[in-house]
Amino acid sequence: MQIFKVGGAVRDRLLGKPVTDIDWVVVGATAEEMLAKGYRPVGADFPVFLHPKSGEEYALARTERKSGRGYGGFTFHASPEVTLEEDLIRRDLTINAMAEDDQQNLTDPYQGQRDLEARILRHVSPAFAEDPLRVLRVARFAARYAGLGFTVAPETLELMRQLSESGELEALTAERSWKEISRALMEDQPQVFIQVLRDCGALKVLMPEVDALFGVPQPEAHHPEIDTGLHTLSVLEQSALHKQPLAVRWACLLHDLGKGLTPEEQWPRHIAHEHTGLKLIKAVNERFKAPKDCQELALLVGKYHTHSHRALELKASTLLELLQSFDVYRRPQRFEEFIAACEMDARGRKGLEQRSYPQADYLRGAAKAAREVAVQPLLEKGFKGPELGEALKRERLKALKAYKENA
């Protein structure tokens, strides 16, 4: 029995990056031998065991064969005869197909170290094209390592293009897709993830609503970058630069979908795109079964982001309606995330990345003014039920009028 550290742990050590997760491969062992040594079995698909002390995962070396559609369409074969090289060849990228023993002796049959030094994301073998999830994974790695200068090898991008055209991407489950998308959005350069998906034709399949934004112009006076797709990438980039949480990044990606529906004869104006985009945002939310907080924020940002940009001009009644829509009295954090997404939208414009966004503090002040209206005096006056709600609304409106006058 031989045990090797494989995959990301080896890659990140060679890159000088922190190693978080460690994967282990066991060569020359049977499941019975693993059990006899106290390892605990997990997973029904292939033989993976938990270490009796550390709890880390140890997988028997295995080969795989395509047997159906999608990510799960594989038959695995694990036996003591499977070599380390045979196990490594089934992996996605050369930089993930390296192994090392307990003395840090490197096994690198597919030149992963060479590609690390050349900053190239390259597939290990033609079997890459059998697993559609790898399109998303490679795009995610491109987003993670873009800052180090990594790019996708042209021949790998071609395989990704073939996968995108094959219909295999449609076989991915919402859960698997969302896992990759959400991880990619939290990388340092999430806009690279979207760009790589677009470059290989996968964006058109997975998120046609986002793909449709590229080539759609906006008024140059407000958007010096003009192209709506490029603007979306810039907004996403800003969300990462400002360390925004996942829900904000998701909302940034989807906020302008309505502009993809504007008839060409109306370009570059996009009248009521906030409302026309809602059905598209809802469709993307449901397609990937995004978490509830991501879904809600994306819809609210889509509907109200222009309200935020025009915050200083809004009537007190419109401000109140906005605050009520967000339930700022019970869910103040969601309104904070809305403001953050709108600020990223404003900063995601060519040459305006450093411009201040006074609307943010103005909206926070408005929310504070509305929240500070006390309920107790109204109860003491005998208001209850729907009448109490109306009286509270009137007092909040008064507070917002006063806030506007003094702001």
mmCIF file of N, CA and C in Angstrom, residues 10-81:
data_model
loop_
_atom_site.group_PDB
_atom_site.id
_atom_site.type_symbol
_atom_site.label_atom_id
_atom_site.label_comp_id
_atom_site.label_asym_id
_atom_site.label_seq_id
_atom_site.Cartn_x
_atom_site.Cartn_y
_atom_site.Cartn_z
ATOM 1 N N VAL A 10 -1.057 19.689 -3.776
ATOM 2 C CA VAL A 10 0.251 19.699 -4.437
ATOM 3 C C VAL A 10 0.399 20.971 -5.267
ATOM 4 N N ARG A 11 -0.642 21.273 -6.030
ATOM 5 C CA ARG A 11 -0.638 22.472 -6.886
ATOM 6 C C ARG A 11 -0.384 23.738 -6.066
ATOM 7 N N ASP A 12 -1.146 23.904 -4.972
ATOM 8 C CA ASP A 12 -1.031 25.143 -4.209
ATOM 9 C C ASP A 12 0.294 25.244 -3.457
ATOM 10 N N ARG A 13 0.844 24.101 -3.022
ATOM 11 C CA ARG A 13 2.164 24.156 -2.374
ATOM 12 C C ARG A 13 3.215 24.641 -3.367
ATOM 13 N N LEU A 14 3.146 24.123 -4.601
ATOM 14 C CA LEU A 14 4.113 24.535 -5.623
ATOM 15 C C LEU A 14 3.939 26.007 -6.018
ATOM 16 N N LEU A 15 2.710 26.500 -5.902
ATOM 17 C CA LEU A 15 2.442 27.915 -6.210
ATOM 18 C C LEU A 15 2.788 28.828 -5.039
ATOM 19 N N GLY A 16 3.081 28.214 -3.886
ATOM 20 C CA GLY A 16 3.362 29.018 -2.699
ATOM 21 C C GLY A 16 2.119 29.595 -2.063
ATOM 22 N N LYS A 17 0.978 28.958 -2.339
ATOM 23 C CA LYS A 17 -0.288 29.424 -1.766
ATOM 24 C C LYS A 17 -0.656 28.549 -0.571
ATOM 25 N N PRO A 18 -1.499 29.041 0.345
ATOM 26 C CA PRO A 18 -1.907 28.240 1.500
ATOM 27 C C PRO A 18 -2.645 26.971 1.059
ATOM 28 N N VAL A 19 -2.325 25.854 1.682
ATOM 29 C CA VAL A 19 -2.999 24.581 1.385
ATOM 30 C C VAL A 19 -4.111 24.398 2.409
ATOM 31 N N THR A 20 -5.352 24.309 1.928
ATOM 32 C CA THR A 20 -6.493 24.159 2.834
ATOM 33 C C THR A 20 -6.991 22.717 2.856
ATOM 34 N N ASP A 21 -7.448 22.215 1.703
ATOM 35 C CA ASP A 21 -7.954 20.834 1.644
ATOM 36 C C ASP A 21 -6.870 19.911 1.095
ATOM 37 N N ILE A 22 -6.773 18.740 1.699
ATOM 38 C CA ILE A 22 -5.803 17.746 1.218
ATOM 39 C C ILE A 22 -6.548 16.498 0.764
ATOM 40 N N ASP A 23 -6.264 16.066 -0.462
ATOM 41 C CA ASP A 23 -6.817 14.813 -0.985
ATOM 42 C C ASP A 23 -5.708 13.769 -1.007
ATOM 43 N N TRP A 24 -6.079 12.556 -0.646
ATOM 44 C CA TRP A 24 -5.108 11.454 -0.612
ATOM 45 C C TRP A 24 -5.571 10.332 -1.531
ATOM 46 N N VAL A 25 -4.623 9.700 -2.208
ATOM 47 C CA VAL A 25 -4.916 8.527 -3.026
ATOM 48 C C VAL A 25 -4.102 7.358 -2.490
ATOM 49 N N VAL A 26 -4.762 6.209 -2.406
ATOM 50 C CA VAL A 26 -4.104 5.000 -1.907
ATOM 51 C C VAL A 26 -3.939 4.036 -3.078
ATOM 52 N N VAL A 27 -2.705 3.672 -3.358
ATOM 53 C CA VAL A 27 -2.393 2.752 -4.465
ATOM 54 C C VAL A 27 -2.022 1.386 -3.888
ATOM 55 N N GLY A 28 -2.556 0.320 -4.520
ATOM 56 C CA GLY A 28 -2.166 -1.032 -4.129
ATOM 57 C C GLY A 28 -2.919 -1.592 -2.939
ATOM 58 N N ALA A 29 -4.089 -1.057 -2.650
ATOM 59 C CA ALA A 29 -4.859 -1.541 -1.491
ATOM 60 C C ALA A 29 -6.269 -1.933 -1.906
ATOM 61 N N THR A 30 -6.904 -2.769 -1.091
ATOM 62 C CA THR A 30 -8.307 -3.147 -1.293
ATOM 63 C C THR A 30 -9.153 -2.458 -0.238
ATOM 64 N N ALA A 31 -10.447 -2.451 -0.485
ATOM 65 C CA ALA A 31 -11.371 -1.875 0.497
ATOM 66 C C ALA A 31 -11.277 -2.618 1.820
ATOM 67 N N GLU A 32 -11.099 -3.931 1.735
ATOM 68 C CA GLU A 32 -11.023 -4.742 2.956
ATOM 69 C C GLU A 32 -9.803 -4.353 3.795
ATOM 70 N N GLU A 33 -8.686 -4.080 3.122
ATOM 71 C CA GLU A 33 -7.473 -3.671 3.849
ATOM 72 C C GLU A 33 -7.684 -2.325 4.527
ATOM 73 N N MET A 34 -8.372 -1.416 3.855
ATOM 74 C CA MET A 34 -8.631 -0.091 4.442
ATOM 75 C C MET A 34 -9.493 -0.233 5.704
ATOM 76 N N LEU A 35 -10.533 -1.068 5.606
ATOM 77 C CA LEU A 35 -11.419 -1.281 6.752
ATOM 78 C C LEU A 35 -10.660 -1.914 7.916
ATOM 79 N N ALA A 36 -9.769 -2.847 7.587
ATOM 80 C CA ALA A 36 -8.983 -3.527 8.622
ATOM 81 C C ALA A 36 -8.064 -2.559 9.367
ATOM 82 N N LYS A 37 -7.670 -1.474 8.680
ATOM 83 C CA LYS A 37 -6.786 -0.479 9.318
ATOM 84 C C LYS A 37 -7.590 0.600 10.057
ATOM 85 N N GLY A 38 -8.907 0.451 10.084
ATOM 86 C CA GLY A 38 -9.735 1.377 10.855
ATOM 87 C C GLY A 38 -10.316 2.533 10.069
ATOM 88 N N TYR A 39 -10.093 2.565 8.731
ATOM 89 C CA TYR A 39 -10.688 3.619 7.899
ATOM 90 C C TYR A 39 -12.197 3.390 7.800
ATOM 91 N N ARG A 40 -12.960 4.500 7.763
ATOM 92 C CA ARG A 40 -14.425 4.382 7.699
ATOM 93 C C ARG A 40 -14.902 4.707 6.284
ATOM 94 N N PRO A 41 -15.717 3.846 5.691
ATOM 95 C CA PRO A 41 -16.158 4.079 4.302
ATOM 96 C C PRO A 41 -17.185 5.213 4.201
ATOM 97 N N VAL A 42 -17.097 5.982 3.106
ATOM 98 C CA VAL A 42 -18.120 7.000 2.808
ATOM 99 C C VAL A 42 -18.445 6.944 1.326
ATOM 100 N N GLY A 43 -19.647 7.333 0.963
ATOM 101 C CA GLY A 43 -20.015 7.414 -0.457
ATOM 102 C C GLY A 43 -20.275 6.047 -1.060
ATOM 103 N N ALA A 44 -21.310 6.001 -1.867
ATOM 104 C CA ALA A 44 -21.685 4.727 -2.489
ATOM 105 C C ALA A 44 -21.077 4.579 -3.877
ATOM 106 N N ASP A 45 -20.713 5.684 -4.535
ATOM 107 C CA ASP A 45 -20.286 5.633 -5.931
ATOM 108 C C ASP A 45 -18.904 5.015 -6.126
ATOM 109 N N PHE A 46 -17.975 5.353 -5.256
ATOM 110 C CA PHE A 46 -16.623 4.811 -5.389
ATOM 111 C C PHE A 46 -15.965 4.756 -4.010
ATOM 112 N N PRO A 47 -14.935 3.936 -3.864
ATOM 113 C CA PRO A 47 -14.383 3.678 -2.531
ATOM 114 C C PRO A 47 -13.548 4.829 -1.969
ATOM 115 N N VAL A 48 -14.177 5.590 -1.091
ATOM 116 C CA VAL A 48 -13.511 6.671 -0.368
ATOM 117 C C VAL A 48 -13.655 6.376 1.117
ATOM 118 N N PHE A 49 -12.588 6.625 1.860
ATOM 119 C CA PHE A 49 -12.571 6.290 3.278
ATOM 120 C C PHE A 49 -12.091 7.481 4.096
ATOM 121 N N LEU A 50 -12.591 7.565 5.330
ATOM 122 C CA LEU A 50 -12.139 8.606 6.246
ATOM 123 C C LEU A 50 -11.055 8.042 7.153
ATOM 124 N N HIS A 51 -9.989 8.807 7.315
ATOM 125 C CA HIS A 51 -8.875 8.400 8.180
ATOM 126 C C HIS A 51 -9.383 8.247 9.613
ATOM 127 N N PRO A 52 -8.972 7.174 10.313
ATOM 128 C CA PRO A 52 -9.504 6.930 11.662
ATOM 129 C C PRO A 52 -9.209 8.051 12.664
ATOM 130 N N LYS A 53 -8.139 8.831 12.444
ATOM 131 C CA LYS A 53 -7.803 9.904 13.393
ATOM 132 C C LYS A 53 -8.080 11.301 12.823
ATOM 133 N N SER A 54 -7.546 11.593 11.623
ATOM 134 C CA SER A 54 -7.662 12.952 11.076
ATOM 135 C C SER A 54 -9.023 13.235 10.457
ATOM 136 N N GLY A 55 -9.723 12.171 10.026
ATOM 137 C CA GLY A 55 -11.006 12.360 9.355
ATOM 138 C C GLY A 55 -10.886 12.796 7.906
ATOM 139 N N GLU A 56 -9.627 12.903 7.379
ATOM 140 C CA GLU A 56 -9.420 13.305 5.986
ATOM 141 C C GLU A 56 -9.804 12.163 5.047
ATOM 142 N N GLU A 57 -10.135 12.526 3.782
ATOM 143 C CA GLU A 57 -10.597 11.529 2.815
ATOM 144 C C GLU A 57 -9.425 10.843 2.107
ATOM 145 N N TYR A 58 -9.500 9.541 2.037
ATOM 146 C CA TYR A 58 -8.511 8.727 1.325
ATOM 147 C C TYR A 58 -9.277 7.902 0.292
ATOM 148 N N ALA A 59 -8.929 8.069 -0.993
ATOM 149 C CA ALA A 59 -9.633 7.358 -2.066
ATOM 150 C C ALA A 59 -8.722 6.282 -2.651
ATOM 151 N N LEU A 60 -9.285 5.127 -2.919
ATOM 152 C CA LEU A 60 -8.510 4.106 -3.617
ATOM 153 C C LEU A 60 -8.262 4.572 -5.055
ATOM 154 N N ALA A 61 -7.068 4.293 -5.564
ATOM 155 C CA ALA A 61 -6.766 4.632 -6.962
ATOM 156 C C ALA A 61 -7.801 3.969 -7.857
ATOM 157 N N ARG A 62 -8.291 4.717 -8.853
ATOM 158 C CA ARG A 62 -9.367 4.167 -9.679
ATOM 159 C C ARG A 62 -9.276 4.685 -11.109
ATOM 160 N N THR A 63 -9.916 3.977 -11.984
ATOM 161 C CA THR A 63 -10.099 4.440 -13.355
ATOM 162 C C THR A 63 -11.590 4.712 -13.536
ATOM 163 N N GLU A 64 -11.936 5.405 -14.613
ATOM 164 C CA GLU A 64 -13.351 5.676 -14.860
ATOM 165 C C GLU A 64 -13.639 5.588 -16.348
ATOM 166 N N ARG A 65 -14.894 5.258 -16.629
ATOM 167 C CA ARG A 65 -15.314 5.102 -18.023
ATOM 168 C C ARG A 65 -16.660 5.783 -18.184
ATOM 169 N N LYS A 66 -16.813 6.507 -19.291
ATOM 170 C CA LYS A 66 -18.070 7.207 -19.559
ATOM 171 C C LYS A 66 -19.163 6.178 -19.830
ATOM 172 N N SER A 67 -20.299 6.324 -19.100
ATOM 173 C CA SER A 67 -21.377 5.347 -19.276
ATOM 174 C C SER A 67 -22.745 5.999 -19.445
ATOM 175 N N GLY A 68 -22.772 7.337 -19.396
ATOM 176 C CA GLY A 68 -24.059 8.018 -19.547
ATOM 177 C C GLY A 68 -23.834 9.506 -19.677
ATOM 178 N N ARG A 69 -24.921 10.273 -19.616
ATOM 179 C CA ARG A 69 -24.808 11.726 -19.783
ATOM 180 C C ARG A 69 -24.467 12.399 -18.459
ATOM 181 N N GLY A 70 -23.858 13.574 -18.579
ATOM 182 C CA GLY A 70 -23.701 14.438 -17.414
ATOM 183 C C GLY A 70 -22.558 14.079 -16.495
ATOM 184 N N TYR A 71 -22.543 14.830 -15.385
ATOM 185 C CA TYR A 71 -21.472 14.705 -14.399
ATOM 186 C C TYR A 71 -21.446 13.315 -13.772
ATOM 187 N N GLY A 72 -22.621 12.715 -13.569
ATOM 188 C CA GLY A 72 -22.681 11.415 -12.890
ATOM 189 C C GLY A 72 -22.598 10.221 -13.813
ATOM 190 N N GLY A 73 -22.443 10.463 -15.127
ATOM 191 C CA GLY A 73 -22.507 9.351 -16.078
ATOM 192 C C GLY A 73 -21.198 8.604 -16.242
ATOM 193 N N PHE A 74 -20.648 8.083 -15.141
ATOM 194 C CA PHE A 74 -19.373 7.371 -15.195
ATOM 195 C C PHE A 74 -19.423 6.074 -14.400
ATOM 196 N N THR A 75 -18.675 5.077 -14.895
ATOM 197 C CA THR A 75 -18.483 3.838 -14.154
ATOM 198 C C THR A 75 -17.053 3.837 -13.623
ATOM 199 N N PHE A 76 -16.902 3.583 -12.332
ATOM 200 C CA PHE A 76 -15.580 3.599 -11.708
ATOM 201 C C PHE A 76 -15.075 2.182 -11.465
ATOM 202 N N HIS A 77 -13.762 2.029 -11.562
ATOM 203 C CA HIS A 77 -13.144 0.729 -11.275
ATOM 204 C C HIS A 77 -11.947 0.959 -10.357
ATOM 205 N N ALA A 78 -12.037 0.439 -9.145
ATOM 206 C CA ALA A 78 -10.929 0.552 -8.193
ATOM 207 C C ALA A 78 -10.397 -0.840 -7.885
ATOM 208 N N SER A 79 -9.074 -0.996 -7.958
ATOM 209 C CA SER A 79 -8.457 -2.269 -7.588
ATOM 210 C C SER A 79 -6.989 -2.015 -7.251
ATOM 211 N N PRO A 80 -6.331 -2.951 -6.569
ATOM 212 C CA PRO A 80 -4.907 -2.760 -6.225
ATOM 213 C C PRO A 80 -4.016 -2.650 -7.460
ATOM 214 N N GLU A 81 -4.525 -3.088 -8.640
ATOM 215 C CA GLU A 81 -3.704 -3.044 -9.854
ATOM 216 C C GLU A 81 -3.674 -1.654 -10.511
#
